[in-house]
Coordinates of C-alpha atoms and ligand atoms in Angstrom, one line a residue:
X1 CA 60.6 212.8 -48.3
X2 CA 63.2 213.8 -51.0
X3 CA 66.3 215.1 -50.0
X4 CA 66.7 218.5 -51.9
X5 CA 69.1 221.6 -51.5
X6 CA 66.5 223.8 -51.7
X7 CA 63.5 222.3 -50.4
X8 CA 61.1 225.1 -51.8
X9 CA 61.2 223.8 -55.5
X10 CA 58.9 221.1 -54.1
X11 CA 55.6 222.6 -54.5
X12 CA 52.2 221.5 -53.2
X13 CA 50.1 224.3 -54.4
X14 CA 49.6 225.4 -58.5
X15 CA 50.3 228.4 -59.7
X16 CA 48.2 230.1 -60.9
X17 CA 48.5 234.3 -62.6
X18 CA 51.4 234.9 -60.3
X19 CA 49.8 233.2 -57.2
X20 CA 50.5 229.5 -55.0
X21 CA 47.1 228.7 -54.8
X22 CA 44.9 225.3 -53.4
X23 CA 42.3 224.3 -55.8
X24 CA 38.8 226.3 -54.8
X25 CA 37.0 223.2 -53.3
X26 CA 40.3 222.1 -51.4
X27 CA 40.7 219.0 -53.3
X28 CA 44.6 217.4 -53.9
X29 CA 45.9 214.5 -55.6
X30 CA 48.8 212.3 -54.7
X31 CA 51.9 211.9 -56.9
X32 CA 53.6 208.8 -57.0
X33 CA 56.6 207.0 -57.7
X34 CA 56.5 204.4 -60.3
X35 CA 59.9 202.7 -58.7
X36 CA 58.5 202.4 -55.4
X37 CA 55.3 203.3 -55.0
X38 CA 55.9 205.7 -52.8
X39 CA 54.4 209.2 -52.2
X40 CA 56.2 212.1 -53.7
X41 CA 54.4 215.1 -53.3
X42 CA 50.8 216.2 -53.3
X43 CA 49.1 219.1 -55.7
X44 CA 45.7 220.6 -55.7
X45 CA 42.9 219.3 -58.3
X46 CA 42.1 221.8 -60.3
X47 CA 39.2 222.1 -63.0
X48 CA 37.9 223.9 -65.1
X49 CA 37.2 227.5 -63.1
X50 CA 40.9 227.7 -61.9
X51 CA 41.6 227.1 -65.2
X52 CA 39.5 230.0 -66.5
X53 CA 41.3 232.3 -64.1
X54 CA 45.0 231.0 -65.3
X55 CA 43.4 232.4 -68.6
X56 CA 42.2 235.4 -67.7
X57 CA 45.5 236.5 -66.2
X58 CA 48.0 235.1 -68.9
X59 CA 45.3 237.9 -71.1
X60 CA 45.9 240.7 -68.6
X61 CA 49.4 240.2 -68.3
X62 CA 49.9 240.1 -72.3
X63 CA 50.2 243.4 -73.2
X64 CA 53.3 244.4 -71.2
X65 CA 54.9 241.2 -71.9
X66 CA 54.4 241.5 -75.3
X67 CA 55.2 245.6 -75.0
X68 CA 58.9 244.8 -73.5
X69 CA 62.0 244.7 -75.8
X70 CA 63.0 241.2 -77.3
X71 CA 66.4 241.6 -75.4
X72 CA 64.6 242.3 -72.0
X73 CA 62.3 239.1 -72.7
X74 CA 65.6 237.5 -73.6
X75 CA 67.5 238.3 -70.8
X76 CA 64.7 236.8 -68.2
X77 CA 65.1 233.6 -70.1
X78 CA 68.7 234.0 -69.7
X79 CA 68.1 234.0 -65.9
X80 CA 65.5 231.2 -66.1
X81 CA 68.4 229.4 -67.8
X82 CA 71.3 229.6 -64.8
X83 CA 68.4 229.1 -62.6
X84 CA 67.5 225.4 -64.3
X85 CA 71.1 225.0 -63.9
X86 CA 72.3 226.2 -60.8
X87 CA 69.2 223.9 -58.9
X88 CA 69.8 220.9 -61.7
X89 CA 70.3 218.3 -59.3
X90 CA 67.2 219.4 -57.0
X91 CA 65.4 219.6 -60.2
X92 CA 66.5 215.9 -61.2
X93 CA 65.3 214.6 -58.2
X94 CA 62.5 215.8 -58.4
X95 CA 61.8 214.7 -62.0
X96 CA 63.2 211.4 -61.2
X97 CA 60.8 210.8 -57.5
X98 CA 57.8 211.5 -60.1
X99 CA 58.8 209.7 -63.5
X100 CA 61.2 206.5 -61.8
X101 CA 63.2 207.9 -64.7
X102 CA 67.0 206.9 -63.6
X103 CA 69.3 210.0 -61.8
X104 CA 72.1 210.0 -64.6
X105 CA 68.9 210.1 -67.3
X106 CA 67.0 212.7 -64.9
X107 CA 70.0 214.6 -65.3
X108 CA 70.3 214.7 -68.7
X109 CA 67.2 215.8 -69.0
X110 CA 67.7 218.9 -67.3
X111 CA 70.4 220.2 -69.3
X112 CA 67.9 219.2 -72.5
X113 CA 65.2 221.1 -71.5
X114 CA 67.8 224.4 -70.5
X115 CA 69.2 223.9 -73.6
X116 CA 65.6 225.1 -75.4
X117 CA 65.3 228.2 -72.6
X118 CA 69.3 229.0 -73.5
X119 CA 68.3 228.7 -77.1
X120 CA 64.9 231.0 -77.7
X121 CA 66.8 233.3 -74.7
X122 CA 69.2 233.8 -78.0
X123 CA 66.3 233.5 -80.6
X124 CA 63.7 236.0 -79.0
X125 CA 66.4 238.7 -80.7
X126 CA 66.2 237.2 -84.5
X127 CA 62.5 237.4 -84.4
X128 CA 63.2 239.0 -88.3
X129 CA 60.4 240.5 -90.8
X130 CA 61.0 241.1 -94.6
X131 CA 60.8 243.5 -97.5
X132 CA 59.0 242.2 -100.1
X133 CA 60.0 244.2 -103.9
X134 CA 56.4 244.7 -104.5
X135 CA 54.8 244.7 -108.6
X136 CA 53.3 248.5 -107.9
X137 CA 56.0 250.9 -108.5
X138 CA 56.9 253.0 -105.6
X139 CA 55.3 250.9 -102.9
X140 CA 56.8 248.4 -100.5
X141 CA 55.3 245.1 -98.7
X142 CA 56.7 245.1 -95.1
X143 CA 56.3 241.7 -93.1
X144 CA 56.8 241.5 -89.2
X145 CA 56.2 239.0 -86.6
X146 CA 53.5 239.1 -83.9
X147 CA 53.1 236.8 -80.9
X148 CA 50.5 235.0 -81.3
X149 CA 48.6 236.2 -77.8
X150 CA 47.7 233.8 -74.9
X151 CA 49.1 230.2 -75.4
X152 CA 48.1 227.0 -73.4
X153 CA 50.6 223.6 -73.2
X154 CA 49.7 220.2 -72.5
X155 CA 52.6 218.2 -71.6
X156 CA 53.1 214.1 -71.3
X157 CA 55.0 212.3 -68.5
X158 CA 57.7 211.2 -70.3
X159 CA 59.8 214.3 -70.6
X160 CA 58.2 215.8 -67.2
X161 CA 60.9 219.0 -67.5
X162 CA 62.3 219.2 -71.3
X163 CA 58.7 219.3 -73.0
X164 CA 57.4 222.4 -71.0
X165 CA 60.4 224.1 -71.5
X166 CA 60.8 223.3 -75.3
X167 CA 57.3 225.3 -75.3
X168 CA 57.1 228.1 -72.5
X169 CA 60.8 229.0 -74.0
X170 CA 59.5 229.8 -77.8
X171 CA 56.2 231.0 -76.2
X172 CA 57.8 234.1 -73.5
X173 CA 60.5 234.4 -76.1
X174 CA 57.9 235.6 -79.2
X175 CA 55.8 237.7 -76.7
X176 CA 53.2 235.2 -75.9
X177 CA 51.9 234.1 -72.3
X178 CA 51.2 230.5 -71.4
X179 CA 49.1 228.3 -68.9
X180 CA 50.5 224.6 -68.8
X181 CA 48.7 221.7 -68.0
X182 CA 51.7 219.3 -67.2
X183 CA 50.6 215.4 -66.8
X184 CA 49.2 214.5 -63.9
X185 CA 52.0 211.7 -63.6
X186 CA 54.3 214.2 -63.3
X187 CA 53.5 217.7 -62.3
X188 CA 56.1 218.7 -60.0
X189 CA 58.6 219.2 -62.4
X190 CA 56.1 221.8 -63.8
X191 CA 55.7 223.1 -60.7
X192 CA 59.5 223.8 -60.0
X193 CA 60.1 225.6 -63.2
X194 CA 57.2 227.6 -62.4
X195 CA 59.2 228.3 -58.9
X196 CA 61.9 229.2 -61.0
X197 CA 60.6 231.8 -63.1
X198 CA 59.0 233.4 -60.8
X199 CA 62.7 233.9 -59.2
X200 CA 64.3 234.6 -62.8
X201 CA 61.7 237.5 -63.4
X202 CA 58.8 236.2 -65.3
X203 CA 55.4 239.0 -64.4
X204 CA 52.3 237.8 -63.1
X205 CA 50.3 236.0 -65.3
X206 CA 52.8 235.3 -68.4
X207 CA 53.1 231.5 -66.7
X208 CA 50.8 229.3 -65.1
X209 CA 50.4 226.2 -64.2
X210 CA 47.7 224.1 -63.9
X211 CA 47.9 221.0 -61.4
X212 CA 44.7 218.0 -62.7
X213 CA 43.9 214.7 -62.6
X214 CA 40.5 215.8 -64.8
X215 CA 42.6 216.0 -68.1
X216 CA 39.3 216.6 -69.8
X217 CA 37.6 219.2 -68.2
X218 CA 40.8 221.3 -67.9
X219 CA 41.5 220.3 -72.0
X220 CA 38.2 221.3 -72.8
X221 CA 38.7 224.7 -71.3
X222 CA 41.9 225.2 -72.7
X223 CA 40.5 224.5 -76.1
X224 CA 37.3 226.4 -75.9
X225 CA 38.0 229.6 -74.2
X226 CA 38.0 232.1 -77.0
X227 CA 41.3 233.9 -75.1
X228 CA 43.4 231.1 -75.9
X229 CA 45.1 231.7 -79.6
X230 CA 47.1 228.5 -79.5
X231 CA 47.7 225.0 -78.4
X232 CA 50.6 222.9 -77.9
X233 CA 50.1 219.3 -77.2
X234 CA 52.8 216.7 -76.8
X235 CA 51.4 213.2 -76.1
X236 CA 49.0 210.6 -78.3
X237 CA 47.6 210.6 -81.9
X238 CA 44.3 209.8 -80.3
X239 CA 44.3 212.7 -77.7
X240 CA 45.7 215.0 -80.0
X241 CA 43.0 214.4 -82.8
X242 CA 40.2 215.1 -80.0
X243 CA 41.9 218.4 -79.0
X244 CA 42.1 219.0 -82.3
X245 CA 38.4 218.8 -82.7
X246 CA 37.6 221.2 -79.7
X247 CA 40.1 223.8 -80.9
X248 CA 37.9 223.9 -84.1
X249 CA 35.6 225.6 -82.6
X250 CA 37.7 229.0 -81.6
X251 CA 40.1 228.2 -84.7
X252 CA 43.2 227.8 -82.7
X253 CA 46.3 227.4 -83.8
X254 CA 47.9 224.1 -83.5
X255 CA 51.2 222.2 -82.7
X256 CA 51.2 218.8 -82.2
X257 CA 53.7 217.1 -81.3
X258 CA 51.7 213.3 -81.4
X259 CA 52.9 209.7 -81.7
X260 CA 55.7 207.5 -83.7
X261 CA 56.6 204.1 -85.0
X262 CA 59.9 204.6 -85.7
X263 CA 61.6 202.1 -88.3
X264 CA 65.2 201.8 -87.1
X265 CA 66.8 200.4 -90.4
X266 CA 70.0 198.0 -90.3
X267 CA 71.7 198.0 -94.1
X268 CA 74.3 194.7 -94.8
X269 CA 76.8 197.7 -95.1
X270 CA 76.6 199.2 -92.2
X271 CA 79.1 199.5 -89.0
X272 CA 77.2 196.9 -86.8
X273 CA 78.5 198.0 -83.5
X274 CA 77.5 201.4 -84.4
X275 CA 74.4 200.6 -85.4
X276 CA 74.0 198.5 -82.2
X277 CA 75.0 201.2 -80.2
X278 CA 72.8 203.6 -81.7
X279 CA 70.2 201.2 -81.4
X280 CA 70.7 200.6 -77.5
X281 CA 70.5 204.5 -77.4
X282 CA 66.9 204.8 -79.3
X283 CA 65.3 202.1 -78.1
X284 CA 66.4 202.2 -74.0
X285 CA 66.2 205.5 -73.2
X286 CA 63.9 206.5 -70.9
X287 CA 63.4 202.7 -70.8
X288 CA 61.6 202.8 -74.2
X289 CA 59.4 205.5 -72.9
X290 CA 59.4 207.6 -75.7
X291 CA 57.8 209.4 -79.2
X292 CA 61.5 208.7 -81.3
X293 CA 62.0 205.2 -80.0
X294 CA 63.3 202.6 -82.3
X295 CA 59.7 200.8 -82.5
X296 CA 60.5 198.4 -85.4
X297 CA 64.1 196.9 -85.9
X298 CA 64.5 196.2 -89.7
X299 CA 67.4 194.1 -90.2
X300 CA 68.7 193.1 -93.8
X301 CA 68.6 188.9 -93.9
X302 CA 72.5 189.0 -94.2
X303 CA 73.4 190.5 -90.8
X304 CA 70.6 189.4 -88.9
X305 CA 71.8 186.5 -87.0
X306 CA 75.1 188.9 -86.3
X307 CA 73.0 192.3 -85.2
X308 CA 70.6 190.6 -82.9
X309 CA 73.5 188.6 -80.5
X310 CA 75.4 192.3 -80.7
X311 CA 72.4 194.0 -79.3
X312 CA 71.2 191.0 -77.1
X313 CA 74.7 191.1 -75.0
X314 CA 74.4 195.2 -75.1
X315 CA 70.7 195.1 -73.9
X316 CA 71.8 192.3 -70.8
X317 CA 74.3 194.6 -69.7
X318 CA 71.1 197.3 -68.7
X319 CA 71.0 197.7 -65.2
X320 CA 67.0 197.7 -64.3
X321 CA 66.1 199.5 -60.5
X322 CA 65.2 202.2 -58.7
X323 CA 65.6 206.0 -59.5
X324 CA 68.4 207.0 -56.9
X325 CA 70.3 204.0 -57.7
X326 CA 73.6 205.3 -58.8
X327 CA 74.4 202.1 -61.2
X328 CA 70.5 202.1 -62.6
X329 CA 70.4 202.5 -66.4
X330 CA 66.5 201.4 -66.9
X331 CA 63.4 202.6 -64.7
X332 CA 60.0 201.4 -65.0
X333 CA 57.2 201.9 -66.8
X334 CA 55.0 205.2 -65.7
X335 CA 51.7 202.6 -64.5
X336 CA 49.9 199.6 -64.8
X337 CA 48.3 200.5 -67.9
X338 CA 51.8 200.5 -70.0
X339 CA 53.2 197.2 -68.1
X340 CA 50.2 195.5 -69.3
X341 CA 50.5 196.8 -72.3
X342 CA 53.8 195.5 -72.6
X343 CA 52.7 192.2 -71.5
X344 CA 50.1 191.6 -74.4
X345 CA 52.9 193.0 -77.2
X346 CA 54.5 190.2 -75.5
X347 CA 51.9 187.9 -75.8
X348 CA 51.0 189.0 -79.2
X349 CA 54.2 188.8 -80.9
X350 CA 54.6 185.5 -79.9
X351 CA 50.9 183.9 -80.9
X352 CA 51.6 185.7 -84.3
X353 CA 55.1 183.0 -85.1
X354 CA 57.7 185.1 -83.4
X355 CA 60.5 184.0 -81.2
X356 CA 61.9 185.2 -77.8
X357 CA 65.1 186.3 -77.8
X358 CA 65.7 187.9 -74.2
X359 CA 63.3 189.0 -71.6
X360 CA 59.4 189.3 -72.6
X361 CA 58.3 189.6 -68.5
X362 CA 57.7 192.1 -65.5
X363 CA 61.3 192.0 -63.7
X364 CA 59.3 191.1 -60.6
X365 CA 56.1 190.2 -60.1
X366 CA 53.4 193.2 -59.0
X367 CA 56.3 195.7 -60.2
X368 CA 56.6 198.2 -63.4
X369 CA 59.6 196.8 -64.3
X370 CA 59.9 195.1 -67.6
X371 CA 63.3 193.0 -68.5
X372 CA 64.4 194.8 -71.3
X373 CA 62.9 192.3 -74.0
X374 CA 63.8 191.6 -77.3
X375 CA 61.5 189.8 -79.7
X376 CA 62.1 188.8 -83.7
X377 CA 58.7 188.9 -85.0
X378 CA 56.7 189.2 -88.1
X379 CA 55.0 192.2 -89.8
X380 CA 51.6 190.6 -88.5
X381 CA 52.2 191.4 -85.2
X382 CA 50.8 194.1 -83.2
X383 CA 53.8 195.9 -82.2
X384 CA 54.5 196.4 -85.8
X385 CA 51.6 198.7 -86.1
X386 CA 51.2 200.2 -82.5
X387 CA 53.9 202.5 -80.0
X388 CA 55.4 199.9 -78.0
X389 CA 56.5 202.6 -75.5
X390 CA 58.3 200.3 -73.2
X391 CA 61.8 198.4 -72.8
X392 CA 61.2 195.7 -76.1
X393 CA 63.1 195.7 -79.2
X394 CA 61.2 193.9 -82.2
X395 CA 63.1 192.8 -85.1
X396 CA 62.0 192.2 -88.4
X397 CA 64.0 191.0 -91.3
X398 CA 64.4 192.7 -94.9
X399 CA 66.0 191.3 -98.4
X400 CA 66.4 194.6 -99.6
X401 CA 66.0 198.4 -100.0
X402 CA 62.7 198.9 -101.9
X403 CA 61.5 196.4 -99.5
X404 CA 62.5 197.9 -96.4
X405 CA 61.1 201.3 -97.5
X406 CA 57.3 200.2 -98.2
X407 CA 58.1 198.4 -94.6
X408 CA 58.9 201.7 -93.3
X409 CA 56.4 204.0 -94.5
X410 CA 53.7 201.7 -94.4
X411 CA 52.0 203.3 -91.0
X412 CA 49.9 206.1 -90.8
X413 CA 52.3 207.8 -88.8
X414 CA 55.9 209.3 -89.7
X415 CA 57.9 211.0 -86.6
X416 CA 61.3 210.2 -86.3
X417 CA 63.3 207.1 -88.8
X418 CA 66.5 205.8 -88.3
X419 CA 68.8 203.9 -90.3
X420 CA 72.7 203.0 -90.9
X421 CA 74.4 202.4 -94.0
X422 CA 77.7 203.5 -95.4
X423 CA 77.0 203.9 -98.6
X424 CA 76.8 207.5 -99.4
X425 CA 74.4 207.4 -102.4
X426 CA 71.9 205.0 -100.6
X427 CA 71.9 207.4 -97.4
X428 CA 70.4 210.3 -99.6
X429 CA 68.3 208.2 -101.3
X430 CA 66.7 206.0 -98.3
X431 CA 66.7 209.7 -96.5
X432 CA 64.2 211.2 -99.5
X433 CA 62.2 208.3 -99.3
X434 CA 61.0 208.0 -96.0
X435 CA 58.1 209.5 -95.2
X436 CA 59.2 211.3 -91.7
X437 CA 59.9 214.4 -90.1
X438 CA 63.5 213.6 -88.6
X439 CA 65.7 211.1 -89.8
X440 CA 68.7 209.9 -87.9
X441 CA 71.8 208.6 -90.2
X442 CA 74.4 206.3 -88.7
X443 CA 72.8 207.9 -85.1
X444 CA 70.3 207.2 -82.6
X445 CA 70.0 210.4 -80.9
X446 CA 68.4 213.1 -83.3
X447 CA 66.9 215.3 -80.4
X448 CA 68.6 218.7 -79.4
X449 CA 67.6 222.3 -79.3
X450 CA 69.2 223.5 -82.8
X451 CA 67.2 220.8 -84.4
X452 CA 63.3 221.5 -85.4
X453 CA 61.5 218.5 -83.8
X454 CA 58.2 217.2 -85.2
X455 CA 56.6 214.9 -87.4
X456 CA 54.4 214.3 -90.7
X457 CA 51.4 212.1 -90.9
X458 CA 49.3 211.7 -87.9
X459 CA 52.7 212.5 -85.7
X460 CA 51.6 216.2 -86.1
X461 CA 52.1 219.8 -87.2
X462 CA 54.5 222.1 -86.3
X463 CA 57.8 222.1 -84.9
X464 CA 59.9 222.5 -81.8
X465 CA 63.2 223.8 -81.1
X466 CA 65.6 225.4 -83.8
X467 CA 65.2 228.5 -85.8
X468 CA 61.5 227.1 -87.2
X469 CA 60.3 226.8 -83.3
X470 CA 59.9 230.3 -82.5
X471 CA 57.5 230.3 -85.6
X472 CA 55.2 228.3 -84.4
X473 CA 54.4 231.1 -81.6
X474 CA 54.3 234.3 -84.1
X475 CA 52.1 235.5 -86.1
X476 CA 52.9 237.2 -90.0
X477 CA 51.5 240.4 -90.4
X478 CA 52.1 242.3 -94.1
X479 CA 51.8 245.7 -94.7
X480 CA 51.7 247.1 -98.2
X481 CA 52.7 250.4 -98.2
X482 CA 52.1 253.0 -101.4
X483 CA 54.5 255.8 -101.3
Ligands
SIN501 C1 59.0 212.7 -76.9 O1 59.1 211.5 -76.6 O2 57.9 213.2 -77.1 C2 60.2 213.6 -77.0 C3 61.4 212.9 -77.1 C4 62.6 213.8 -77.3 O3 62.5 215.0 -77.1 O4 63.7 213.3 -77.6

């Protein structure tokens, strides 16, 4: 049982239009935790009616929400905001039982995902129209915002806390209601945020969550009830191209925030220990576990040998174990599925002519642990196409720039890019090459709440966080006015 200050954000029941509710046939599903294997919680199994009614009530509850001054939506989100942080370490816990994500990281996370609910709190209040001159004499084009109406989220494991938040914020913030599907890896997290609007002052009905192990029966509903306006979908290009296709039907709108291959570029003239550093931030965190990971290492032939025993030592010095272990810097992967896949990138790197460098197995055997690996490979091998999404660095070497930008843009995808130079004319240069939504220069951390987060290519549409994010939750509505 975790040990929590207030043992009420643990939740066994979904919410669901203001109410704790069990699924309608009584079934549940264990939550687990992929350090241990140990039970965390239980939460009902919901489908496809439960989701209906989560619908239904996020409709009825629209018009007042919608009716209520930005600054009175603001200032709930202002309480949901003291709330995340007074129970942060409760919440961190929690999000750390479920994911095996380490304390210090769990932590981090928290304060991420208030940031977003501090930041549309302030945005709700800028939600600005426009006067337009207009060519008719005498008349005036007059452009507001609307919410969009009912909203529905379906968030991924990874970020169990900061990637509902970075979507209920913009959503309550612009008007809109929302039901949440949170993975079924991780839905405490959801639940507790749920606890804690409720407590900060969010109606009936303007946030539910849904609790499901039957991803596609509750999808499906989500994306083919006519009620629903719009969906948000963190998580894979495949899934999101699927929910895509269902929306279709109702012509949703759409943000999706889907998958990467980040190219993490190393220049001869860049700061090595910088770029190592920024390197061991991209590429570890969350113990590789994530869209904006470094996937492929491109290292120009001069600085190779130099970069790769730099981040060798840095990535020895990780500290692999469980959750609550104060000295743990990398947790495991989320299931089997991903250690296995780890294991054939392995595998695969190394029939394709590449060479171990550290690492490259399960930490011990039967465990979700992966040593944090790193692998110099070639451009045939798998991981330079597909998310790694575990604890393995691949490096690739480059002779020079025009090279390593065809390297770099040649996937189908284009999320987040990376690379260090210090040359001021070749950073704006490489930066208006690539072919990506974020770009990080001489850093490995590019994610925070001022910034708009999203991709191009088959990463997605749409963008989260920052000015642009409360966009994606508002409609435009002209009015041309003869007088
Ligand atoms: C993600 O992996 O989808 C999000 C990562 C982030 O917010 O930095």
């Amino acid at each position: 049982m975790l040990d929590l200050a207030n043992p009420s954000l643990l939740k066994s029941r979904a919410y669901i239009d203001g109410r704790w509710l069990p699924s309608n046939r009584g079934a549940t599903f264990n939550v687990v935790c992929p350090s241990d294997g140990e039970p965390v919680g239980q939460v009902p199994n919901m489908g496809a009616s439960e989701t209906a009614e989560a619908i239904e009530g996020a409709h009825k509850a629209l018009s007042a929400w919608k009716a209520l001054t930005a600054k009175a939506r603001s200032d709930v989100l202002k309480a949901l905001f003291n709330l995340l942080h007074t129970n942060k370490l409760d919440l961190a816990r929690i999000l750390a039982a479920e994911s095996g994500k380490p304390l210090v990281e769990a932590t981090a996370e928290i304060a991420y995902g208030a940031a977003y609910v501090e930041w549309f709190a302030e945005e709700a209040r800028r939600a600005y129209g426009d006067v337009i001159p207009s060519n008719s004499p005498g008349s005036r084009i007059v452009v507001t915002k609307e919410p969009v109406g009912v909203c529905a989220a379906i968030t991924p494991w990874n970020f169990p806390n900061a990637m509902i938040t970075r979507k209920i914020a913009p959503a309550l913030a612009a008007g809109c209601t929302i039901v949440v599907k949170p993975s079924e890896e991780t839905p405490l997290s959801a639940l507790a945020i749920a606890a804690l609007a409720e407590q900060a002052g969010v109606p009936r009905g303007v946030l539910s969550v849904i609790t499901s192990n039957k991803s596609a029966e509750v999808g499906e509903e989500l994306t083919q009830n006519p009620l629903v306006k719009k969906l948000s979908f963190t998580g894979s290009t495949r899934v999101g191209k699927m929910l895509a296709a269902q929306a279709a039907s109702t012509v949703k709108r759409l943000s999706l925030e889907l998958g990467g291959n980040a190219p993490f570029i190393v220049f001869e003239d860049a700061d090595l220990d910088a770029a190592v550093t920024g390197a061991m931030a991209s590429k570890f965190r969350n113990a590789g576990q994530t869209c904006v990971c470094a996937n492929r290492i491109l290292v120009q032939r001069g600085v190779f040998d130099e970069f790769r025993d730099k981040l060798q030592q840095a990535a020895q010095n990780l500290k692999t174990g469980h959750w609550s272990e104060r000295e743990t810097t990398l947790g495991p992967l989320i299931n089997s599925a991903a250690a296995q896949k780890m294991d054939d990138l392995v595998e695969d790197a190394l029939e394709t002519g590449g060479d171990l460098i550290c690492g490259g197995k399960r930490h011990r055997s039967n465990t979700l642990f992966f040593e944090p690996t790193i692998i110099k490979a070639n451009q045939s091998a798998a991981a330079f196409r597909e998310e790694i999404f575990g604890p393995m660095a691949v490096l690739y070497t480059f002779d020079d720039e025009d090279e390593v930008i065809g390297m770099a843009n040649d996937v189908n995808v284009g999320l987040a890019a990376y690379f260090y130079t210090q040359d001021l004319a070749r950073s704006w240069r490489v930066g208006d090459a690539l072919e990506y939504g974020m770009i990080g220069i001489n850093t490995g951390v590019i994610s925070n709440e001022a910034a708009p987060f999203g991709g191009v290519k088959e990463s997605g549409q749409g963008r989260e966080g920052s000015k642009y994010g409360l966009n994606d939750y508002m409609e435009i509505k002209y009015r041309a006015i003869g007088l």
